[in-house]
Short mmCIF file of C-alpha atoms in Angstrom, two decimals:
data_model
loop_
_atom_site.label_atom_id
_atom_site.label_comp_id
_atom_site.label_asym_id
_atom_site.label_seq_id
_atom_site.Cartn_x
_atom_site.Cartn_y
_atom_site.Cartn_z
CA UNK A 5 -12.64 -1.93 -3.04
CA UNK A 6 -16.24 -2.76 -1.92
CA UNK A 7 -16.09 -0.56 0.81
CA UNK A 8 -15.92 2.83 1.12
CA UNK A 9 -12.76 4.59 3.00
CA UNK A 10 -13.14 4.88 6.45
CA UNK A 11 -10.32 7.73 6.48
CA UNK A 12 -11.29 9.58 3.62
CA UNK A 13 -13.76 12.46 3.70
CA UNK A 14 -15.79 11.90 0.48
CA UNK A 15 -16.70 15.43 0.71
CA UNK A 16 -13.15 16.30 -0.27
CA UNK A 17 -14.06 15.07 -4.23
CA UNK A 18 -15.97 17.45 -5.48
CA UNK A 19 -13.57 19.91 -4.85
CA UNK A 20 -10.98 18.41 -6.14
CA UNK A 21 -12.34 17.86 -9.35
CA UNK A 22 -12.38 21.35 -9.90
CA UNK A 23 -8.53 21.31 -10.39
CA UNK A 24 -9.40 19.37 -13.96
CA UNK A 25 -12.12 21.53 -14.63
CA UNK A 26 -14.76 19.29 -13.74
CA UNK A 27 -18.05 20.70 -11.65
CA UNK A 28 -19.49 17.42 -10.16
CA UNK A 29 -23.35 17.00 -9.78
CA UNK A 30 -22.65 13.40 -9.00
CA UNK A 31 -20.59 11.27 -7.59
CA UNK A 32 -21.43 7.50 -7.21
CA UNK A 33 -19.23 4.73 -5.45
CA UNK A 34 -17.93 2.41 -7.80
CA UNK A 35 -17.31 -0.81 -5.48
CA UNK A 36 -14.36 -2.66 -8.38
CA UNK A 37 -10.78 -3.33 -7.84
CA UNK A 38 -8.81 -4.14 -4.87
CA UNK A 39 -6.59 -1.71 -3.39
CA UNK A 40 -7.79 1.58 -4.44
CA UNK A 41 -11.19 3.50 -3.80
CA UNK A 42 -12.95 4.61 -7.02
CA UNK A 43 -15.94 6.91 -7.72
CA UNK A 44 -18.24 7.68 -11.26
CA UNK A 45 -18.65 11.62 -11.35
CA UNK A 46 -20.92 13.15 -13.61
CA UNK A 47 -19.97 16.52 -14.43
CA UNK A 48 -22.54 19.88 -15.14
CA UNK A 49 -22.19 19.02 -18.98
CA UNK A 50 -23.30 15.42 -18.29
CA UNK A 51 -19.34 13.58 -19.24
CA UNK A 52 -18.74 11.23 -17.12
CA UNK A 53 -14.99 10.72 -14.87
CA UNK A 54 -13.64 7.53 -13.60
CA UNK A 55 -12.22 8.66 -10.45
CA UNK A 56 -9.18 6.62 -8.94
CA UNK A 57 -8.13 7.67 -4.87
CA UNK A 58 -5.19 5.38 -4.35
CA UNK A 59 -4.50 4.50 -0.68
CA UNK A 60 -0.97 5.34 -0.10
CA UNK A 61 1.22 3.16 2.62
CA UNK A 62 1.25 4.05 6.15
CA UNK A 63 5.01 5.51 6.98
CA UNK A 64 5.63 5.66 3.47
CA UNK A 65 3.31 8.02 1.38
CA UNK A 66 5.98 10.72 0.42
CA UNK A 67 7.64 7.83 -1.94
CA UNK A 68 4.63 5.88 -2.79
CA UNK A 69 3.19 9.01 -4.30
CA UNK A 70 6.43 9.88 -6.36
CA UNK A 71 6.39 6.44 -7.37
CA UNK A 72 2.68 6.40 -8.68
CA UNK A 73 3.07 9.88 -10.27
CA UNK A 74 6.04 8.25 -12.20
CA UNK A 75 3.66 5.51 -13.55
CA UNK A 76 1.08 7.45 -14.41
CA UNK A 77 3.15 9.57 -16.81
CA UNK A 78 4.71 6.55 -17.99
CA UNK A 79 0.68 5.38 -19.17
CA UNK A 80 0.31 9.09 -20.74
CA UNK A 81 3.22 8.59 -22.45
CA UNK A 82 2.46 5.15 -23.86
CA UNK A 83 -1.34 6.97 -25.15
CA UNK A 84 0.27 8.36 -27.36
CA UNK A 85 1.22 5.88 -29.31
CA UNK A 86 -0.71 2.50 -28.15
CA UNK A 87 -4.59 3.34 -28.72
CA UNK A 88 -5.19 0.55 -26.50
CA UNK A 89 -3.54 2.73 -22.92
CA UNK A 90 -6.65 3.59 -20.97
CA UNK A 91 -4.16 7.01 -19.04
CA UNK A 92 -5.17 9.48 -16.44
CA UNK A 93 -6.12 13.52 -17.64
CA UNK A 94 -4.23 16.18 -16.59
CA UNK A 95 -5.23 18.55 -14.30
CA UNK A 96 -5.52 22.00 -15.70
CA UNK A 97 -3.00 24.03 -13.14
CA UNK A 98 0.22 22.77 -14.77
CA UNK A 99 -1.15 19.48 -16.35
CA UNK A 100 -0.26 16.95 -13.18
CA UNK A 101 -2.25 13.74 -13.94
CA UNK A 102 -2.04 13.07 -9.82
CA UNK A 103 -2.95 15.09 -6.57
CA UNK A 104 -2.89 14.39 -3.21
CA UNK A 105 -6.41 14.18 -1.48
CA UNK A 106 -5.85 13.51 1.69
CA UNK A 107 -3.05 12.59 4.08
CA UNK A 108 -3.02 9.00 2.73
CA UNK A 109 -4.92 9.32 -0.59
CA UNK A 110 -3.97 10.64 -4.02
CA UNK A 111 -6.83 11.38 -6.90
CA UNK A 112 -6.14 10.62 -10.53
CA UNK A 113 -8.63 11.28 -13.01
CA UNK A 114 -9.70 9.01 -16.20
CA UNK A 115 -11.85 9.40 -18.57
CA UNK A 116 -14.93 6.93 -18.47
CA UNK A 117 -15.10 4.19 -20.80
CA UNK A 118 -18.48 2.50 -21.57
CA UNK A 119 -17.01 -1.36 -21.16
CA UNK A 120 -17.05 -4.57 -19.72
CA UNK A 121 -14.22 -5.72 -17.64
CA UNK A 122 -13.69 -9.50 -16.02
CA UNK A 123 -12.62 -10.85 -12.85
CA UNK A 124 -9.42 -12.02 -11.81
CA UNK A 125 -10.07 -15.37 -11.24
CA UNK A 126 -11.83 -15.29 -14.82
CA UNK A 127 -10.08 -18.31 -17.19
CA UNK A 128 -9.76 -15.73 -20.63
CA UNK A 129 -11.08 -17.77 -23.82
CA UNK A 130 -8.36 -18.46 -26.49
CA UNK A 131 -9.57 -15.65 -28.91
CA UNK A 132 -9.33 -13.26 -25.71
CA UNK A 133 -5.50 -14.63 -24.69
CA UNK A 134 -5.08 -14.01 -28.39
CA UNK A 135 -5.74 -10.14 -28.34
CA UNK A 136 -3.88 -9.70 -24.91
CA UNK A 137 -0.59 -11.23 -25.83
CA UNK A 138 -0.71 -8.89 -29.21
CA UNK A 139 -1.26 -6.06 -27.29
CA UNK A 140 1.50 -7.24 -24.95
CA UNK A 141 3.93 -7.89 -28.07
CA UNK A 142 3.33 -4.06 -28.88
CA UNK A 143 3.82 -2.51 -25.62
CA UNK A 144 6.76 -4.81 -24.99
CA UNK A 145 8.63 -3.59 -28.40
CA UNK A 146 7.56 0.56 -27.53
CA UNK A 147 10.89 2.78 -26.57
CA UNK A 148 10.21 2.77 -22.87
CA UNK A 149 8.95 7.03 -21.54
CA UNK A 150 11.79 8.23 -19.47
CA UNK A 151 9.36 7.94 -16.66
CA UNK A 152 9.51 4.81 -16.25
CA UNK A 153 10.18 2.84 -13.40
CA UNK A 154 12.51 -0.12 -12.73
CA UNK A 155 10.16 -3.22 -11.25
CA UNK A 156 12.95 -5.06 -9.45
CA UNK A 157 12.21 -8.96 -9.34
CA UNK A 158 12.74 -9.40 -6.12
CA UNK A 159 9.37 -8.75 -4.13
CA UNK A 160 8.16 -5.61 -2.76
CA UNK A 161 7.64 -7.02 0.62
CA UNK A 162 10.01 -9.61 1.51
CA UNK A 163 11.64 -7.70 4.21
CA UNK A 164 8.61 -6.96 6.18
CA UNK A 165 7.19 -10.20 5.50
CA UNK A 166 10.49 -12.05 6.72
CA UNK A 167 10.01 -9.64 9.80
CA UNK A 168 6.43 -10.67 10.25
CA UNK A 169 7.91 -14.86 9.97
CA UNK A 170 10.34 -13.70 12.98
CA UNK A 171 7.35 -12.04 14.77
CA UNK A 172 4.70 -14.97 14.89
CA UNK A 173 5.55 -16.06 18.60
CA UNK A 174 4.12 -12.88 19.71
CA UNK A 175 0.65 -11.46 19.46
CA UNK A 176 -0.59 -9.51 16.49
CA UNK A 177 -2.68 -6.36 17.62
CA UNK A 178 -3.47 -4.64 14.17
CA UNK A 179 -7.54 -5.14 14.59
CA UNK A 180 -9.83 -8.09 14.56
CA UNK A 181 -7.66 -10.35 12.02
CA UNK A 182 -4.24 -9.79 13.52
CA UNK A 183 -4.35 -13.44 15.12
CA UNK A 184 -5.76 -15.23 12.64
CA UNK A 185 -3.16 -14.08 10.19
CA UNK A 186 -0.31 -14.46 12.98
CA UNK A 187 -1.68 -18.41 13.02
CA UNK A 188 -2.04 -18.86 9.52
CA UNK A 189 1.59 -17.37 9.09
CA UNK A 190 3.18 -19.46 12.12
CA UNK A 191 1.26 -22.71 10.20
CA UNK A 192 3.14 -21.92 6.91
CA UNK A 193 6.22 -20.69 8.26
CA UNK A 194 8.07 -23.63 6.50
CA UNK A 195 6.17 -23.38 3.50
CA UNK A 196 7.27 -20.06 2.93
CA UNK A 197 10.76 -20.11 4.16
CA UNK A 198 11.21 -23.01 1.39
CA UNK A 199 9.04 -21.14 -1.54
CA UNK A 200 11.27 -18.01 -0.44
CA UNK A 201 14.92 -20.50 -1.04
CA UNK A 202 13.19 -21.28 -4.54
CA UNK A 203 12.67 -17.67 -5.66
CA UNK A 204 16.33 -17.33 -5.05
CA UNK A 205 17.57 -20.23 -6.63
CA UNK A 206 15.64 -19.21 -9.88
CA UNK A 207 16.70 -15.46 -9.41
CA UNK A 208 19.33 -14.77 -12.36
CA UNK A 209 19.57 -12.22 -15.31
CA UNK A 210 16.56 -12.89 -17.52
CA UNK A 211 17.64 -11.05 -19.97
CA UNK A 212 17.31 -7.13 -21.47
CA UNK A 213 14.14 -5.14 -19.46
CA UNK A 214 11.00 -3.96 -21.78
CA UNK A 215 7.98 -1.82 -20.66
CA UNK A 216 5.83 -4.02 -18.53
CA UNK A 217 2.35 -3.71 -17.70
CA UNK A 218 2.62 -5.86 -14.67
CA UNK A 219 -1.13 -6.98 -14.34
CA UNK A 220 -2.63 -7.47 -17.50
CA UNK A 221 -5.16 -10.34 -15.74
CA UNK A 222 -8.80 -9.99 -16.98
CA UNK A 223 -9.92 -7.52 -13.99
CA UNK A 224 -7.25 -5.11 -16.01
CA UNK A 225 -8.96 -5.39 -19.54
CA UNK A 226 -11.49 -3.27 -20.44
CA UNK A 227 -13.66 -4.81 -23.53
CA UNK A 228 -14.94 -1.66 -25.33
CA UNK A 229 -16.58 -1.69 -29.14
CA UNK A 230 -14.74 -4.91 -29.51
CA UNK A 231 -11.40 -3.63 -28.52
CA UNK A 232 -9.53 -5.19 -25.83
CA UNK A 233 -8.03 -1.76 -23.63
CA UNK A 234 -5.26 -2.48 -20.33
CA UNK A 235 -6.27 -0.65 -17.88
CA UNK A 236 -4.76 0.07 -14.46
CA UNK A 237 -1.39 1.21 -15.09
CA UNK A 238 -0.17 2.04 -11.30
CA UNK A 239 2.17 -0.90 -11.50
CA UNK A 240 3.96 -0.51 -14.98
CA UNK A 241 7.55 -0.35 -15.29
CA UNK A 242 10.49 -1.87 -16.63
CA UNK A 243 11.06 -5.92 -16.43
CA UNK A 244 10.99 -8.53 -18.43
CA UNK A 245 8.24 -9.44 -20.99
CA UNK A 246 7.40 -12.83 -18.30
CA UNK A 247 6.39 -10.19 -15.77
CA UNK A 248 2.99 -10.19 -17.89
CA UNK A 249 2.84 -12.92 -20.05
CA UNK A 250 2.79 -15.75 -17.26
CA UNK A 251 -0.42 -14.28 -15.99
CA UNK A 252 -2.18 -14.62 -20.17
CA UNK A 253 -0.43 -17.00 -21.69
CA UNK A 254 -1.63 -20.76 -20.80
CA UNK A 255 -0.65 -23.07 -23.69
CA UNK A 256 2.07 -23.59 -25.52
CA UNK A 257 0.52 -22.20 -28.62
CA UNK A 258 0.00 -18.71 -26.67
CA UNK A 259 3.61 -18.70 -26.06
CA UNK A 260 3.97 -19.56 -29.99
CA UNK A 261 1.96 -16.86 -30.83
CA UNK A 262 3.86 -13.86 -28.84
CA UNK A 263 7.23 -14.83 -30.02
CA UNK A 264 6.05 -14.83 -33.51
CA UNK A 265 4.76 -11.39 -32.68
CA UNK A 266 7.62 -10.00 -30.58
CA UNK A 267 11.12 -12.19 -32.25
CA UNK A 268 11.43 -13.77 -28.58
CA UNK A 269 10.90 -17.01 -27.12
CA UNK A 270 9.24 -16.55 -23.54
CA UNK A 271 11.36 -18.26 -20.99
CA UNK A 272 9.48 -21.09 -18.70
CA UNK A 273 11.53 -20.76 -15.76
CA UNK A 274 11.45 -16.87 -16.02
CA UNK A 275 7.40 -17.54 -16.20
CA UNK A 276 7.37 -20.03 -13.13
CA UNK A 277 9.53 -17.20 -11.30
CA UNK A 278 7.51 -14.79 -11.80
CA UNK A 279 4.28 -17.25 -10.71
CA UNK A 280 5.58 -17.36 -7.42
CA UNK A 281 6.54 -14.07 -7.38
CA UNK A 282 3.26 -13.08 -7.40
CA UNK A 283 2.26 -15.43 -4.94
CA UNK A 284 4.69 -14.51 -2.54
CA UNK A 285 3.66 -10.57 -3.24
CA UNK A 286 0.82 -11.18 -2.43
CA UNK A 287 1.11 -12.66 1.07
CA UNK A 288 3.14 -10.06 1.97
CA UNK A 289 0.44 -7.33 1.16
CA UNK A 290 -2.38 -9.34 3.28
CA UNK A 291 0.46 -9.77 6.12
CA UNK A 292 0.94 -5.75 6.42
CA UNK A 293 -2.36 -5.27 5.92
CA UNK A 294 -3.41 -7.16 9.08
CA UNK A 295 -0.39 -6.05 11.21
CA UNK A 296 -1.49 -2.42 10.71
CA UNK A 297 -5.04 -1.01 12.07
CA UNK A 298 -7.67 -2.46 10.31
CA UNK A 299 -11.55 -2.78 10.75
CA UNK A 300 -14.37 -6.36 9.91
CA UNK A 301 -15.45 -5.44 6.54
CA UNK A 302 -15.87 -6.84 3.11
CA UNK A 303 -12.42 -5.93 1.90
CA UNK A 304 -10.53 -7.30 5.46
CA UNK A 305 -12.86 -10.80 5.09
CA UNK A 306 -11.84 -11.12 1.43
CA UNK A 307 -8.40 -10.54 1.83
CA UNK A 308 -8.24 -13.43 5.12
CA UNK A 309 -9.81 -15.66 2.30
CA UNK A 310 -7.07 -14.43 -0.24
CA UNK A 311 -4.42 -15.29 2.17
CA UNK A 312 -5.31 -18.61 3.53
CA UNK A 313 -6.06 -19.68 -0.33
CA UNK A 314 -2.30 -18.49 -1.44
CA UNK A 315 -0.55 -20.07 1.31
CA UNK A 316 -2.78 -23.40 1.38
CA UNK A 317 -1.59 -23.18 -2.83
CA UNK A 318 2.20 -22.64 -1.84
CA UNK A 319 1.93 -25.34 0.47
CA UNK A 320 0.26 -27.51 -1.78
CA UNK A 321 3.58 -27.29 -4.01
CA UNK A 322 1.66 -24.72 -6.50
CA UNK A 323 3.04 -21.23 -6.27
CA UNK A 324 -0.51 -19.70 -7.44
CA UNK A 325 -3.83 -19.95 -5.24
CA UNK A 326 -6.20 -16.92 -5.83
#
């Protein structure tokens, strides 16, 4: 996130740390991702931490916790064997690799790695599609942890976005975007309700779950001594292998190139699912985000920009705007 948490007393770090062992005589802001909050300490023997606070869900936090902890294991696991698994430390008082910070906050530790990462919207050259879908061929054929979780297909949010559809003649009163977002959602009410009717139609078995990554875009790589490393593993967990290879592969020789690598021919449909999947995931997330309290910053202007781009796409007749 660009900005820093409003709810989170930064003083709380430092202490923290000291769970892993780590005395802090720095701590910078590091304004990447979108979601989570994330800080560079510097500890008294000059290493270096990549610090991850994830913002937990309002009502919700008990679960979303358990549910985090489960995929971070699932990463450490996954170290072990893939060199290319960028996982959290443990702590040292019983080796937990997540701890809760604050009432809506949880802090995982990583080590830091001297890289270059993209942007989402960043269109991956063939060479770089190349290494991600090998790397996704070899996590998709690893014995899954027992840690790991199921990813359902259907999305996260549909009920609470199919509440917010019913709750559009009504005003919105989360903070200064509520209305807009109530407008934009009343707009695309049909759009939706349709693009909703097509996820079901296409929703069948897609055949036997592997370990997922679930975001393996080019904000998730990490280019380090000519090594392509995934990082950001919060959302990894059991699905098929089109839950990551719609968002790498883009020709048909891609596709060509992970079946020869993994003995299975990627299904189209189950990649155009998935497309809209996304889509639809992620109108849901900018719909609760502006229905609960929120402030004008950099984060709430991007994500009204997100949102209006995603459902002007879906209504468009593409299932991806981002």
């Amino acid at each position: 996130m660009r900005d820093r948490p409003a709810d989170l007393d930064e003083s709380l770090l430092a202490p923290a740390l000291e769970a892993w062992g780590i005395k802090a005589v720095e701590l910078a802001y590091a304004p990447v991702g979108f979601g989570d909050h994330h800080w560079i300490a510097t500890g008294a023997d000059g290493r270096r931490w990549f610090l991850t606070a994830a913002t937990l869900p309002h009502g919700a936090a008990r679960a979303a916790f358990g549910d985090l902890g489960r995929a971070l294991e699932t990463a450490a696991a996954l170290s072990a064997s893939l060199s290319f698994v960028v996982a959290p430390v443990p702590d040292l008082d019983g080796g937990a690799l997540l701890r809760p910070l604050a009432p809506r906050y949880a802090l995982s530790v990583f080590p830091f790695v001297d890289g270059v990462t993209g942007g989402f919207d960043d269109e991956p050259a063939e060479h770089d599609r190349a290494q991600v879908i090998d790397l996704l061929a070899e996590l998709h054929a690893t014995t899954p942890p027992p840690s790991t979780p199921s990813r359902p297909l259907q999305p996260a949010g549909r009920a609470a976005l199919e509440r917010a559809l019913a709750e559009t003649g009504r005003p919105w009163t989360g903070g200064p975007y509520a209305e807009q977002a109530r407008t934009l959602l009343d707009r695309h009410a049909g759009t939706l309700d349709a693009r909703l009717r097509d996820f079901d139609r296409g929703c069948r078995d897609l055949g036997p779950p592997v370990v997922t990554h679930g975001e393996p875009h080019p904000g998730n790589l990490l280019r380090h001594e000519g090594r392509c490393l995934l990082i950001d593993w919060d959302t990894v967990g059991l699905a098929v292998p089109e839950r990551d290879l719609w968002l790498v592969a883009r020709t048909p020789g891609d596709l060509a190139r992970y079946a020869a690598a993994a003995g299975r021919t990627p299904d189209p449909a189950a990649l155009a699912l998935y497309r809209l999947r996304w889509s639809l995931d992620d109108v849901a997330a900018y719909v609760a985000l502006f229905r609960a309290p929120h402030g004008r910053t950099r984060d709430t202007d991007l994500s009204l920009h997100f949102l209006t781009r995603t459902l002007d796409g879906l209504a468009a007749g593409g299932p991806f705007a981002r």
